[in-house]
């Protein structure tokens, strides 16, 4: 499926390296139902929007209560996802994803995995923009506008660029509260929260402090989180890199002695980092579509 280039210039995004082209987009209006379901957000003739297998809590997946997180521990689970779970995600999810350069790593990861599961049929609309800095809510307005115009959308994801590294507790809470309000206002949509990328400031740096605030709040409130930082912090052998940056130095070391996939470009990082994020993203999409 062809992708349409989406260039929406929102504002001057002040942060080093966050001025990329968002890449190709999939603004697809494919049907989001299986088994001739008339409600675009339901699977298997479910009458409660945004729920899978008759789940009544929109923040839960498959009746699993509480926090759902795509982090380094789920990357290898990609290998165990059955074909029908991918098919369900492709047939039933319509994703609105706002990102700039760092966030494009997830899409690059999907592309790297196309030989295993082609993401082309996925209804994926990429909005140029990110979560900004210090409580900026431009992204929330864009989300409301898009959802009003596209009721078929049933998954919303927004990523950070450098906005976690220089944020405050108040700014992070503003982001969390705005996401929570969107969930209340659009109960038929699954909203995915996200942490920010590594910046080399270490275990006690502001980046990790702010990410812990996001992670802890999501866990306490039963949200769905894509843990961008966590995936960058661990290699496949279980070694932890607290002082790493988004460049993923350990990826270079790992791939010098292990077979890793190739890509044209992984923005700001190593292709192996993009591939691992792609695996985690597929796992999360499969979960939202009903995979247990």
XYZ file of N, CA and C in Angstrom:
876
model
N 0.851 -1.190 0.000
C 0.000 0.000 0.000
C 0.883 1.235 0.000
N 0.530 2.141 -0.884
C 1.369 3.335 -0.981
C 1.209 4.188 0.244
N 2.251 4.873 0.495
C 2.215 5.830 1.611
C 2.128 7.229 1.039
N 1.419 8.075 1.709
C 1.299 9.479 1.289
C 2.145 10.336 2.190
N 2.922 11.204 1.592
C 3.801 12.095 2.377
C 2.977 13.143 3.103
N 3.111 13.172 4.415
C 2.359 14.135 5.231
C 3.333 15.131 5.825
N 3.181 16.386 5.426
C 4.060 17.425 5.963
C 3.198 18.520 6.564
N 3.050 18.506 7.845
C 2.273 19.546 8.531
C 3.222 20.303 9.422
N 3.530 21.499 9.017
C 4.504 22.271 9.795
C 3.787 22.994 10.911
N 3.951 22.511 12.127
C 3.184 23.004 13.252
C 3.816 24.203 13.907
N 5.109 24.136 14.134
C 5.801 25.140 14.925
C 7.275 24.873 14.823
N 8.075 25.700 15.399
C 9.513 25.474 15.406
C 9.834 24.539 16.549
N 10.156 23.295 16.229
C 10.436 22.295 17.271
C 11.872 22.472 17.709
N 12.057 23.133 18.863
C 13.408 23.462 19.316
C 14.035 22.279 20.026
N 14.833 21.557 19.279
C 15.661 20.510 19.899
C 16.595 19.974 18.835
N 17.839 19.752 19.169
C 18.852 19.314 18.232
C 18.459 18.006 17.581
N 18.492 17.961 16.245
C 18.271 16.725 15.530
C 16.827 16.327 15.361
N 15.869 17.146 15.691
C 14.466 16.780 15.616
C 13.783 17.488 14.461
N 14.457 17.623 13.346
C 13.897 18.377 12.230
C 13.762 17.518 10.989
N 13.557 16.206 11.195
C 13.541 15.308 10.059
C 12.228 15.334 9.325
N 12.240 14.738 8.135
C 11.050 14.412 7.379
C 10.432 13.189 8.042
N 9.114 13.177 8.263
C 8.501 12.050 8.944
C 8.484 10.789 8.110
N 8.903 10.864 6.851
C 8.956 9.661 6.039
C 7.597 9.405 5.401
N 7.429 8.177 4.929
C 6.211 7.824 4.241
C 5.087 7.558 5.211
N 3.855 7.785 4.730
C 2.707 7.583 5.588
C 1.733 6.632 4.927
N 0.879 6.073 5.743
C -0.166 5.183 5.268
C -1.508 5.756 5.697
N -1.989 6.756 4.989
C -3.289 7.321 5.324
C -4.350 6.474 4.633
N -4.652 5.350 5.267
C -5.485 4.357 4.628
C -6.840 4.330 5.292
N -7.864 4.318 4.509
C -9.210 4.247 5.070
C -9.777 2.852 4.886
N -8.966 1.846 5.244
C -9.460 0.490 5.075
C -10.450 0.144 6.173
N -11.199 -0.914 5.955
C -12.228 -1.317 6.910
C -11.573 -1.859 8.154
N -12.081 -1.460 9.315
C -11.482 -1.844 10.586
C -12.213 -3.000 11.250
N -12.979 -3.751 10.480
C -13.784 -4.786 11.096
C -13.481 -6.161 10.529
N -13.785 -7.194 11.294
C -13.760 -8.562 10.805
C -15.141 -9.140 11.030
N -15.438 -10.226 10.239
C -16.712 -10.911 10.390
C -17.893 -9.957 10.161
N -17.718 -9.039 9.193
C -18.791 -8.125 8.795
C -19.331 -7.325 9.975
N -18.440 -6.802 10.789
C -18.834 -5.993 11.935
C -19.108 -4.574 11.450
N -20.190 -3.986 11.920
C -20.554 -2.648 11.476
C -19.965 -1.549 12.325
N -19.414 -1.852 13.476
C -18.782 -0.841 14.323
C -17.283 -0.877 14.062
N -16.713 0.204 13.539
C -15.338 0.191 13.061
C -14.324 -0.122 14.126
N -14.644 0.017 15.381
C -13.660 -0.198 16.428
C -13.816 -1.535 17.138
N -14.613 -2.464 16.581
C -14.856 -3.713 17.260
C -14.276 -4.900 16.505
N -14.006 -5.973 17.245
C -13.489 -7.204 16.673
C -14.435 -8.322 17.100
N -14.711 -9.273 16.144
C -15.539 -10.422 16.468
C -16.941 -10.015 16.962
N -17.536 -9.010 16.252
C -18.900 -8.583 16.517
C -19.098 -8.107 17.957
N -18.115 -7.420 18.494
C -18.205 -6.854 19.833
C -18.979 -5.549 19.753
N -19.889 -5.315 20.667
C -20.725 -4.122 20.621
C -20.173 -2.964 21.424
N -19.106 -3.165 22.179
C -18.522 -2.090 22.986
C -17.301 -1.548 22.266
N -17.350 -0.289 21.785
C -16.271 0.261 20.993
C -14.951 0.201 21.728
N -13.871 -0.025 20.911
C -12.491 -0.014 21.383
C -12.144 -1.208 22.262
N -13.071 -2.179 22.401
C -12.767 -3.338 23.202
C -12.573 -4.556 22.322
N -11.730 -5.462 22.775
C -11.453 -6.676 22.045
C -11.953 -7.839 22.889
N -12.687 -8.777 22.232
C -13.214 -9.932 22.957
C -14.096 -9.519 24.146
N -14.935 -8.472 23.905
C -15.930 -8.024 24.884
C -15.303 -7.533 26.189
N -14.202 -6.837 26.073
C -13.586 -6.218 27.239
C -14.330 -4.920 27.532
N -14.698 -4.692 28.775
C -15.515 -3.533 29.121
C -14.706 -2.332 29.566
N -13.429 -2.513 29.846
C -12.588 -1.397 30.266
C -11.693 -1.013 29.097
N -11.865 0.199 28.559
C -11.146 0.575 27.348
C -9.648 0.641 27.555
N -9.169 0.687 28.783
C -7.739 0.757 29.032
C -7.117 -0.616 29.266
N -7.919 -1.665 29.125
C -7.408 -3.013 29.300
C -7.436 -3.763 27.989
N -6.569 -4.750 27.862
C -6.479 -5.550 26.664
C -6.812 -6.983 27.042
N -7.811 -7.576 26.345
C -8.164 -8.968 26.588
C -8.491 -9.233 28.054
N -9.119 -8.277 28.678
C -9.528 -8.420 30.070
C -8.354 -8.599 31.022
N -7.178 -8.153 30.625
C -6.018 -8.140 31.513
C -5.987 -6.776 32.181
N -6.253 -6.701 33.478
C -6.353 -5.396 34.134
C -5.000 -4.730 34.286
N -5.017 -3.395 34.250
C -3.828 -2.642 34.609
C -2.876 -2.348 33.472
N -1.694 -2.007 33.881
C -0.595 -1.517 33.047
C -0.226 -2.493 31.940
N -0.178 -1.985 30.720
C 0.299 -2.752 29.572
C 1.496 -2.013 29.000
N 2.655 -2.674 28.913
C 3.859 -1.982 28.485
C 4.619 -2.776 27.441
N 5.006 -2.081 26.387
C 5.902 -2.643 25.372
C 7.306 -2.142 25.701
N 8.125 -2.996 26.297
C 9.485 -2.631 26.660
C 10.447 -3.690 26.136
N 11.688 -3.713 26.630
C 12.669 -4.640 26.083
C 12.295 -6.093 26.330
N 11.454 -6.350 27.323
C 11.109 -7.733 27.650
C 10.166 -8.362 26.631
N 9.520 -7.563 25.773
C 8.580 -8.121 24.796
C 9.178 -8.225 23.398
N 10.385 -7.692 23.205
C 10.979 -7.669 21.867
C 11.075 -9.072 21.277
N 11.565 -10.014 22.061
C 11.727 -11.373 21.555
C 10.399 -12.088 21.368
N 9.333 -11.593 22.010
C 8.017 -12.202 21.848
C 7.474 -12.033 20.437
N 8.061 -11.114 19.679
C 7.656 -10.941 18.286
C 7.698 -12.268 17.542
N 8.693 -13.083 17.848
C 8.850 -14.365 17.159
C 7.686 -15.315 17.433
N 6.976 -15.102 18.525
C 5.908 -16.019 18.921
C 4.516 -15.551 18.510
N 4.436 -14.371 17.917
C 3.127 -13.853 17.517
C 2.627 -14.647 16.310
N 1.464 -15.265 16.406
C 0.957 -16.065 15.281
C 0.466 -15.186 14.143
N 0.408 -15.769 12.978
C -0.009 -15.026 11.793
C -1.387 -14.433 11.907
N -2.315 -15.138 12.575
C -3.660 -14.588 12.670
C -3.723 -13.362 13.570
N -2.754 -13.236 14.503
C -2.699 -12.040 15.344
C -2.247 -10.836 14.528
N -1.256 -11.033 13.650
C -0.855 -9.955 12.741
C -2.020 -9.582 11.831
N -2.710 -10.600 11.318
C -3.827 -10.356 10.404
C -4.923 -9.550 11.090
N -5.181 -9.858 12.366
C -6.204 -9.111 13.100
C -5.807 -7.648 13.264
N -4.518 -7.405 13.554
C -4.045 -6.026 13.691
C -4.167 -5.279 12.371
N -3.780 -5.924 11.290
C -3.841 -5.286 9.973
C -5.280 -4.995 9.554
N -6.187 -5.885 9.906
C -7.574 -5.744 9.463
C -8.388 -4.792 10.313
N -7.987 -4.633 11.587
C -8.888 -3.959 12.517
C -8.361 -2.691 13.165
N -7.078 -2.403 13.015
C -6.532 -1.215 13.657
C -6.343 -0.093 12.641
N -6.688 1.097 13.063
C -6.474 2.290 12.261
C -5.712 3.272 13.157
N -4.431 3.457 12.859
C -3.500 4.112 13.778
C -3.169 5.531 13.326
N -3.285 6.452 14.257
C -2.856 7.842 14.053
C -1.597 8.030 14.890
N -0.456 8.280 14.221
C 0.828 8.329 14.913
C 1.531 9.649 14.644
N 1.698 10.455 15.705
C 2.407 11.720 15.590
C 3.854 11.574 16.008
N 4.769 12.006 15.133
C 6.194 11.869 15.455
C 7.040 12.770 14.571
N 8.263 12.998 15.034
C 9.297 13.591 14.194
C 10.398 12.544 14.059
N 11.659 12.939 14.126
C 12.729 12.017 13.751
C 12.863 10.804 14.657
N 12.934 11.005 15.962
C 13.110 9.861 16.850
C 11.930 8.895 16.751
N 10.756 9.431 16.671
C 9.577 8.574 16.568
C 9.529 7.772 15.285
N 10.221 8.246 14.250
C 10.240 7.496 12.988
C 10.945 6.154 13.127
N 11.688 5.981 14.218
C 12.384 4.706 14.420
C 11.403 3.537 14.474
N 10.204 3.750 15.007
C 9.228 2.671 15.060
C 8.794 2.259 13.657
N 8.583 3.252 12.792
C 8.146 2.963 11.428
C 9.272 2.299 10.648
N 10.511 2.774 10.841
C 11.652 2.121 10.198
C 11.735 0.661 10.640
N 11.480 0.434 11.933
C 11.481 -0.933 12.439
C 10.422 -1.795 11.774
N 9.221 -1.251 11.574
C 8.185 -1.994 10.861
C 8.651 -2.341 9.450
N 9.282 -1.388 8.785
C 9.773 -1.622 7.433
C 10.826 -2.723 7.397
N 11.684 -2.752 8.412
C 12.731 -3.767 8.460
C 12.160 -5.173 8.646
N 10.945 -5.247 9.154
C 10.321 -6.545 9.420
C 9.322 -6.946 8.336
N 9.269 -6.195 7.244
C 8.284 -6.472 6.201
C 8.417 -7.868 5.604
N 9.602 -8.430 5.627
C 9.780 -9.781 5.096
C 9.063 -10.814 5.958
N 8.845 -10.473 7.215
C 8.145 -11.369 8.137
C 6.652 -11.065 8.120
N 6.315 -9.785 8.269
C 4.921 -9.357 8.203
C 4.891 -7.986 7.534
N 4.257 -7.903 6.397
C 4.203 -6.669 5.611
C 3.292 -5.665 6.310
N 3.877 -4.527 6.699
C 3.053 -3.529 7.388
C 2.304 -2.639 6.410
N 2.521 -2.832 5.112
C 1.889 -1.979 4.112
C 0.379 -1.851 4.243
N -0.336 -2.957 4.499
C -1.804 -2.850 4.622
C -2.279 -2.188 5.917
N -1.370 -1.932 6.853
C -1.783 -1.313 8.106
C -2.255 0.119 7.865
N -3.408 0.456 8.388
C -3.898 1.831 8.294
C -3.114 2.680 9.289
N -2.096 3.333 8.779
C -1.175 4.101 9.627
C -1.011 5.497 9.064
N -1.548 6.475 9.751
C -1.419 7.871 9.348
C -0.364 8.525 10.223
N 0.685 9.054 9.607
C 1.771 9.686 10.348
C 1.631 11.203 10.306
N 1.450 11.784 11.475
C 1.341 13.240 11.629
C 2.711 13.802 11.943
N 3.096 14.866 11.231
C 4.390 15.484 11.532
C 4.261 16.376 12.748
N 4.935 15.994 13.808
C 4.893 16.718 15.068
C 5.261 15.770 16.190
N 5.503 16.306 17.367
C 5.801 15.459 18.520
C 5.198 16.074 19.773
N 5.555 15.527 20.928
C 4.951 15.957 22.183
C 5.528 17.255 22.732
N 6.477 17.835 22.015
C 6.944 19.171 22.340
C 7.726 19.278 23.630
N 7.656 20.446 24.260
C 8.431 20.767 25.452
C 7.556 21.475 26.494
N 7.824 21.179 27.734
C 7.335 21.989 28.861
C 5.825 22.229 28.842
N 5.075 21.161 28.592
C 3.627 21.271 28.662
C 2.945 21.765 27.407
N 3.669 21.874 26.304
C 3.048 22.276 25.043
C 1.991 21.236 24.646
N 0.804 21.693 24.278
C -0.286 20.778 23.953
C -0.765 20.919 22.509
N 0.108 21.400 21.641
C -0.258 21.496 20.233
C -0.724 20.147 19.701
N -0.015 19.092 20.097
C -0.333 17.732 19.645
C -1.753 17.310 20.022
N -2.220 17.754 21.186
C -3.562 17.376 21.632
C -4.628 17.996 20.731
N -4.410 19.243 20.333
C -5.338 19.879 19.418
C -5.365 19.195 18.067
N -4.193 18.828 17.572
C -4.123 18.100 16.305
C -4.863 16.770 16.399
N -4.711 16.104 17.534
C -5.379 14.824 17.728
C -6.889 14.986 17.680
N -7.406 15.984 18.371
C -8.850 16.211 18.376
C -9.367 16.512 16.966
N -8.620 17.319 16.247
C -9.034 17.653 14.883
C -9.061 16.416 14.005
N -8.020 15.594 14.116
C -7.941 14.402 13.272
C -9.035 13.395 13.631
N -9.265 13.183 14.912
C -10.275 12.219 15.314
C -11.674 12.676 14.913
N -11.914 13.967 14.967
C -13.218 14.487 14.554
C -13.471 14.235 13.073
N -12.395 14.316 12.281
C -12.516 14.131 10.835
C -12.408 12.671 10.419
N -11.840 11.835 11.295
C -11.597 10.430 10.946
C -12.075 9.513 12.067
N -13.380 9.297 12.150
C -13.916 8.448 13.223
C -13.489 6.999 13.118
N -12.898 6.622 11.996
C -12.418 5.245 11.843
C -11.154 4.970 12.648
N -10.456 6.016 13.087
C -9.227 5.840 13.872
C -9.570 5.232 15.226
N -8.835 4.172 15.610
C -9.083 3.554 16.908
C -7.824 3.371 17.752
N -6.683 3.869 17.269
C -5.446 3.859 18.052
C -4.725 5.187 17.826
N -4.303 5.829 18.900
C -3.538 7.082 18.810
C -2.224 6.915 19.553
N -1.130 7.282 18.877
C 0.204 7.222 19.476
C 0.918 8.541 19.189
N 1.546 9.109 20.202
C 2.405 10.280 20.015
C 3.759 9.989 20.658
N 4.832 10.419 19.976
C 6.174 10.208 20.522
C 6.830 11.545 20.869
N 7.830 11.441 21.715
C 8.670 12.587 22.052
C 9.813 12.700 21.057
N 10.392 13.890 20.977
C 11.700 14.036 20.360
C 12.664 14.266 21.522
N 13.064 15.496 21.795
C 13.934 15.741 22.934
C 13.207 16.335 24.125
N 11.875 16.316 24.078
C 11.084 17.036 25.055
C 11.043 16.473 26.455
N 11.533 15.244 26.652
C 11.587 14.720 28.021
C 12.865 15.169 28.712
N 13.920 15.368 27.952
C 15.232 15.706 28.516
C 15.259 17.062 29.210
N 14.438 17.996 28.767
C 14.469 19.342 29.347
C 13.150 19.702 30.024
N 12.348 18.689 30.337
C 11.019 18.955 30.872
C 11.029 19.086 32.387
N 9.877 19.414 32.928
C 9.693 19.532 34.370
C 8.620 18.546 34.808
N 8.505 18.325 36.108
C 7.455 17.451 36.610
C 6.076 17.979 36.227
N 5.935 19.291 36.245
C 4.660 19.905 35.869
C 4.381 19.684 34.387
N 5.401 19.871 33.554
C 5.229 19.669 32.123
C 4.877 18.234 31.783
N 5.533 17.288 32.433
C 5.224 15.876 32.192
C 3.802 15.557 32.640
N 3.398 16.107 33.777
C 2.044 15.847 34.262
C 1.003 16.471 33.336
N 1.334 17.603 32.750
C 0.428 18.223 31.776
C 0.195 17.286 30.609
N 1.267 16.641 30.127
C 1.150 15.641 29.059
C 0.253 14.483 29.484
N 0.512 13.941 30.668
C -0.248 12.788 31.150
C -1.728 13.130 31.326
N -2.003 14.287 31.891
C -3.387 14.704 32.104
C -4.110 14.919 30.774
N -3.394 15.474 29.792
C -4.008 15.715 28.481
C -4.341 14.397 27.787
N -3.458 13.416 27.888
C -3.733 12.099 27.320
C -4.937 11.465 28.011
N -4.984 11.579 29.311
C -6.084 11.002 30.074
C -7.411 11.646 29.689
N -7.398 12.948 29.487
C -8.612 13.654 29.074
C -9.062 13.198 27.695
N -8.115 13.005 26.791
C -8.447 12.510 25.458
C -9.095 11.132 25.536
N -8.570 10.288 26.414
C -9.157 8.956 26.577
C -10.608 9.058 27.041
N -10.876 10.001 27.933
C -12.238 10.194 28.426
C -13.149 10.717 27.325
N -12.630 11.643 26.535
C -13.425 12.264 25.489
C -13.621 11.378 24.267
N -12.713 10.423 24.067
C -12.802 9.508 22.922
C -12.720 8.065 23.431
N -13.770 7.578 24.063
C -13.714 6.249 24.688
C -13.578 5.099 23.708
N -13.805 5.343 22.429
C -13.648 4.296 21.435
C -12.255 4.207 20.856
N -11.317 4.937 21.426
C -9.945 4.986 20.902
C -8.963 4.519 21.973
N -7.990 3.719 21.569
C -6.915 3.302 22.468
C -5.761 4.291 22.339
N -5.336 4.885 23.447
C -4.245 5.854 23.457
C -2.989 5.201 24.038
N -1.889 5.354 23.329
C -0.617 4.759 23.743
C 0.316 5.863 24.225
N 0.742 5.771 25.472
C 1.688 6.710 26.066
C 3.114 6.303 25.662
N 4.077 7.210 25.877
C 5.452 6.901 25.482
C 6.452 7.616 26.382
N 7.602 6.961 26.593
C 8.728 7.607 27.267
C 9.653 8.227 26.230
N 10.600 9.048 26.685
C 11.520 9.724 25.786
C 12.817 8.956 25.578
N 13.547 9.294 24.527
C 14.775 8.588 24.152
C 15.932 8.906 25.098
N 16.889 7.999 25.167
C 18.077 8.195 25.989
C 18.876 9.402 25.532
N 19.555 10.045 26.496
C 20.371 11.213 26.147
C 21.736 11.200 26.819
N 22.098 10.095 27.471
C 23.430 9.975 28.060
C 23.593 10.610 29.421
N 22.499 11.044 30.046
C 22.623 11.718 31.345
C 22.602 10.753 32.530
N 22.497 9.476 32.257
C 22.656 8.495 33.316
C 21.407 8.203 34.125
N 21.587 7.328 35.103
C 20.473 6.819 35.898
C 19.738 7.916 36.660
N 20.452 8.920 37.121
C 19.838 9.982 37.916
C 19.621 11.268 37.130
N 19.818 11.203 35.815
C 19.611 12.385 34.985
C 18.140 12.735 34.849
N 17.879 13.961 34.409
C 16.505 14.450 34.307
C 15.673 13.590 33.360
N 16.304 13.087 32.310
C 15.588 12.258 31.342
C 14.964 11.046 32.026
N 15.768 10.321 32.787
C 15.236 9.119 33.452
C 14.257 9.474 34.572
N 14.493 10.578 35.252
C 13.550 11.027 36.284
C 12.174 11.277 35.660
N 12.156 11.997 34.550
C 10.891 12.293 33.883
C 10.247 11.040 33.306
N 11.071 10.146 32.750
C 10.525 8.901 32.225
C 9.925 8.038 33.330
N 10.563 8.051 34.496
C 9.997 7.288 35.611
C 8.640 7.854 36.018
N 8.510 9.177 35.942
C 7.214 9.787 36.248
C 6.149 9.275 35.278
N 6.483 9.230 34.002
C 5.544 8.716 32.991
C 5.215 7.256 33.266
N 6.254 6.471 33.488
C 6.085 5.025 33.696
C 5.259 4.739 34.952
N 5.595 5.421 36.037
C 4.892 5.183 37.302
C 3.424 5.588 37.203
N 3.165 6.711 36.539
C 1.787 7.173 36.404
C 0.980 6.209 35.537
N 1.568 5.751 34.445
C 0.873 4.799 33.575
C 0.561 3.507 34.323
N 1.509 3.043 35.118
C 1.289 1.822 35.888
C 0.187 2.019 36.921
N 0.215 3.161 37.599
C -0.769 3.434 38.637
C -2.180 3.597 38.075
N -2.284 4.037 36.826
C -3.594 4.320 36.241
C -4.003 3.316 35.167
N -3.249 2.233 35.028
C -3.634 1.182 34.101
C -3.604 1.592 32.645
N -2.563 2.311 32.229
C -2.463 2.795 30.853
C -1.635 1.852 29.976
N -1.581 2.180 28.699
C -0.795 1.428 27.722
C 0.420 2.269 27.359
N 1.610 1.703 27.509
C 2.856 2.457 27.348
C 3.800 1.782 26.373
N 4.353 2.567 25.454
C 5.490 2.124 24.649
C 6.727 2.728 25.303
N 7.557 1.869 25.912
C 8.688 2.345 26.707
C 9.943 2.485 25.839
N 10.003 3.604 25.138
C 11.076 3.919 24.198
C 12.440 3.826 24.885
N 12.553 4.446 26.045
C 13.838 4.464 26.761
C 14.278 3.067 27.167
N 13.367 2.286 27.699
C 13.717 0.960 28.190
C 14.258 0.073 27.074
N 13.668 0.140 25.907
C 14.123 -0.691 24.784
C 15.549 -0.336 24.393
N 15.898 0.944 24.490
C 17.256 1.380 24.146
C 18.284 1.007 25.216
N 17.819 0.708 26.407
C 18.711 0.550 27.554
C 19.219 -0.867 27.771
N 18.658 -1.842 27.070
C 18.998 -3.248 27.302
C 19.379 -3.937 26.004
N 20.451 -4.723 26.036
C 20.776 -5.529 24.862
C 20.067 -6.884 24.964
N 20.069 -7.675 23.889
C 19.327 -8.945 23.909
C 19.817 -9.946 24.954
N 21.038 -9.790 25.428
C 21.574 -10.697 26.438
C 21.169 -10.295 27.856
N 20.463 -9.174 27.990
C 20.014 -8.730 29.304
C 20.975 -7.797 30.007
N 21.931 -7.237 29.278
C 22.857 -6.263 29.861
C 22.240 -4.870 29.815
N 22.375 -4.134 30.915
C 21.757 -2.815 31.061
C 22.794 -1.721 30.857
N 22.406 -0.660 30.122
C 23.313 0.436 29.777
C 22.723 1.761 30.275
N 22.948 2.092 31.539
C 22.335 3.293 32.111
C 22.857 4.602 31.536
N 24.075 4.591 30.989
C 24.681 5.830 30.494
C 24.652 5.941 28.971
N 23.886 5.088 28.319
C 23.818 5.072 26.860
C 23.090 6.317 26.345
N 23.285 6.598 25.056
C 22.562 7.667 24.379
C 21.642 7.055 23.336
N 20.895 7.911 22.638
C 20.010 7.416 21.597
C 20.765 6.829 20.410
N 22.069 7.072 20.320
C 22.872 6.509 19.233
C 23.014 4.998 19.351
N 22.815 4.473 20.543
C 22.876 3.033 20.818
C 24.253 2.455 20.501
N 25.240 2.889 21.274
C 26.586 2.360 21.097
C 26.671 0.861 21.285
N 25.865 0.337 22.218
C 25.918 -1.112 22.422
C 25.404 -1.872 21.207
N 24.552 -1.227 20.395
C 24.063 -1.879 19.177
C 25.215 -2.179 18.228
N 26.148 -1.228 18.083
C 27.304 -1.438 17.220
C 28.130 -2.606 17.719
N 28.355 -2.656 19.028
C 29.132 -3.751 19.604
C 28.421 -5.080 19.405
N 27.141 -5.104 19.661
C 26.379 -6.335 19.533
C 26.405 -6.864 18.101
N 26.204 -5.971 17.152
C 26.110 -6.389 15.757
C 27.463 -6.741 15.152
N 28.544 -6.441 15.854
C 29.870 -6.842 15.370
C 30.095 -8.340 15.534
N 29.312 -8.973 16.415
C 29.470 -10.407 16.648
C 28.167 -11.176 16.476
N 27.094 -10.485 16.121
C 25.797 -11.128 15.910
C 25.190 -10.619 14.607
N 24.318 -11.408 14.022
C 23.660 -11.014 12.792
C 22.544 -10.023 13.087
N 22.588 -8.870 12.438
C 21.578 -7.826 12.626
C 21.031 -7.399 11.275
N 19.809 -6.960 11.258
C 19.196 -6.504 10.026
C 19.739 -5.152 9.579
N 19.528 -4.857 8.316
C 20.008 -3.593 7.742
C 18.819 -2.701 7.407
N 19.079 -1.388 7.351
C 18.052 -0.440 6.937
C 18.735 0.705 6.199
N 17.936 1.498 5.485
C 18.505 2.644 4.797
C 19.023 3.678 5.776
N 18.212 3.968 6.792
C 18.599 4.912 7.844
C 17.692 4.728 9.046
N 18.304 4.716 10.215
C 17.570 4.742 11.474
C 17.895 6.089 12.100
N 16.944 6.999 12.104
C 17.191 8.374 12.526
C 17.849 8.431 13.902
N 19.030 9.077 13.958
C 19.789 9.323 15.183
C 20.384 8.062 15.819
N 20.196 6.898 15.203
C 20.562 5.687 15.915
C 21.046 4.596 14.967
N 21.124 3.386 15.495
C 21.578 2.200 14.789
C 20.367 1.423 14.296
N 20.481 0.786 13.133
C 19.357 0.043 12.572
C 18.840 -1.038 13.519
N 19.720 -1.613 14.312
C 19.295 -2.658 15.243
C 18.340 -2.092 16.294
N 18.560 -0.858 16.688
C 17.664 -0.183 17.627
C 16.284 -0.007 16.998
N 16.252 0.406 15.739
C 14.981 0.551 15.038
C 14.261 -0.793 14.916
N 15.003 -1.825 14.579
C 14.374 -3.135 14.418
C 13.731 -3.606 15.717
N 14.437 -3.401 16.833
C 13.891 -3.831 18.121
C 12.636 -3.029 18.491
N 12.622 -1.761 18.162
C 11.419 -0.970 18.414
C 10.275 -1.423 17.504
N 10.603 -1.803 16.268
C 9.585 -2.325 15.373
C 8.967 -3.607 15.896
N 9.784 -4.472 16.454
C 9.285 -5.717 17.037
C 8.352 -5.425 18.221
N 8.776 -4.503 19.074
C 7.946 -4.153 20.231
C 6.643 -3.487 19.789
N 6.704 -2.683 18.733
C 5.504 -2.009 18.248
C 4.517 -3.026 17.674
N 5.027 -3.994 16.926
C 4.149 -5.041 16.405
C 3.504 -5.824 17.550
N 4.287 -6.108 18.581
C 3.735 -6.820 19.737
C 2.581 -6.026 20.344
N 2.779 -4.705 20.492
C 1.753 -3.866 21.096
C 0.506 -3.798 20.215
N 0.696 -3.652 18.919
C -0.452 -3.610 18.011
C -1.216 -4.929 18.046
N -0.480 -6.033 18.077
C -1.137 -7.341 18.158
C -1.933 -7.481 19.445
N -1.382 -6.980 20.544
C -2.087 -7.025 21.826
C -3.370 -6.202 21.778
N -3.286 -5.021 21.214
C -4.464 -4.168 21.118
C -5.553 -4.857 20.271
N -5.108 -5.616 19.257
C -6.048 -6.302 18.370
C -6.536 -7.636 18.939
N -6.039 -8.040 20.109
C -6.585 -9.227 20.733
C -5.621 -10.331 21.064
N -4.366 -10.212 20.645
C -3.375 -11.257 20.932
C -3.061 -11.318 22.424
N -3.015 -12.539 22.971
C -2.703 -12.708 24.389
C -1.386 -13.460 24.557
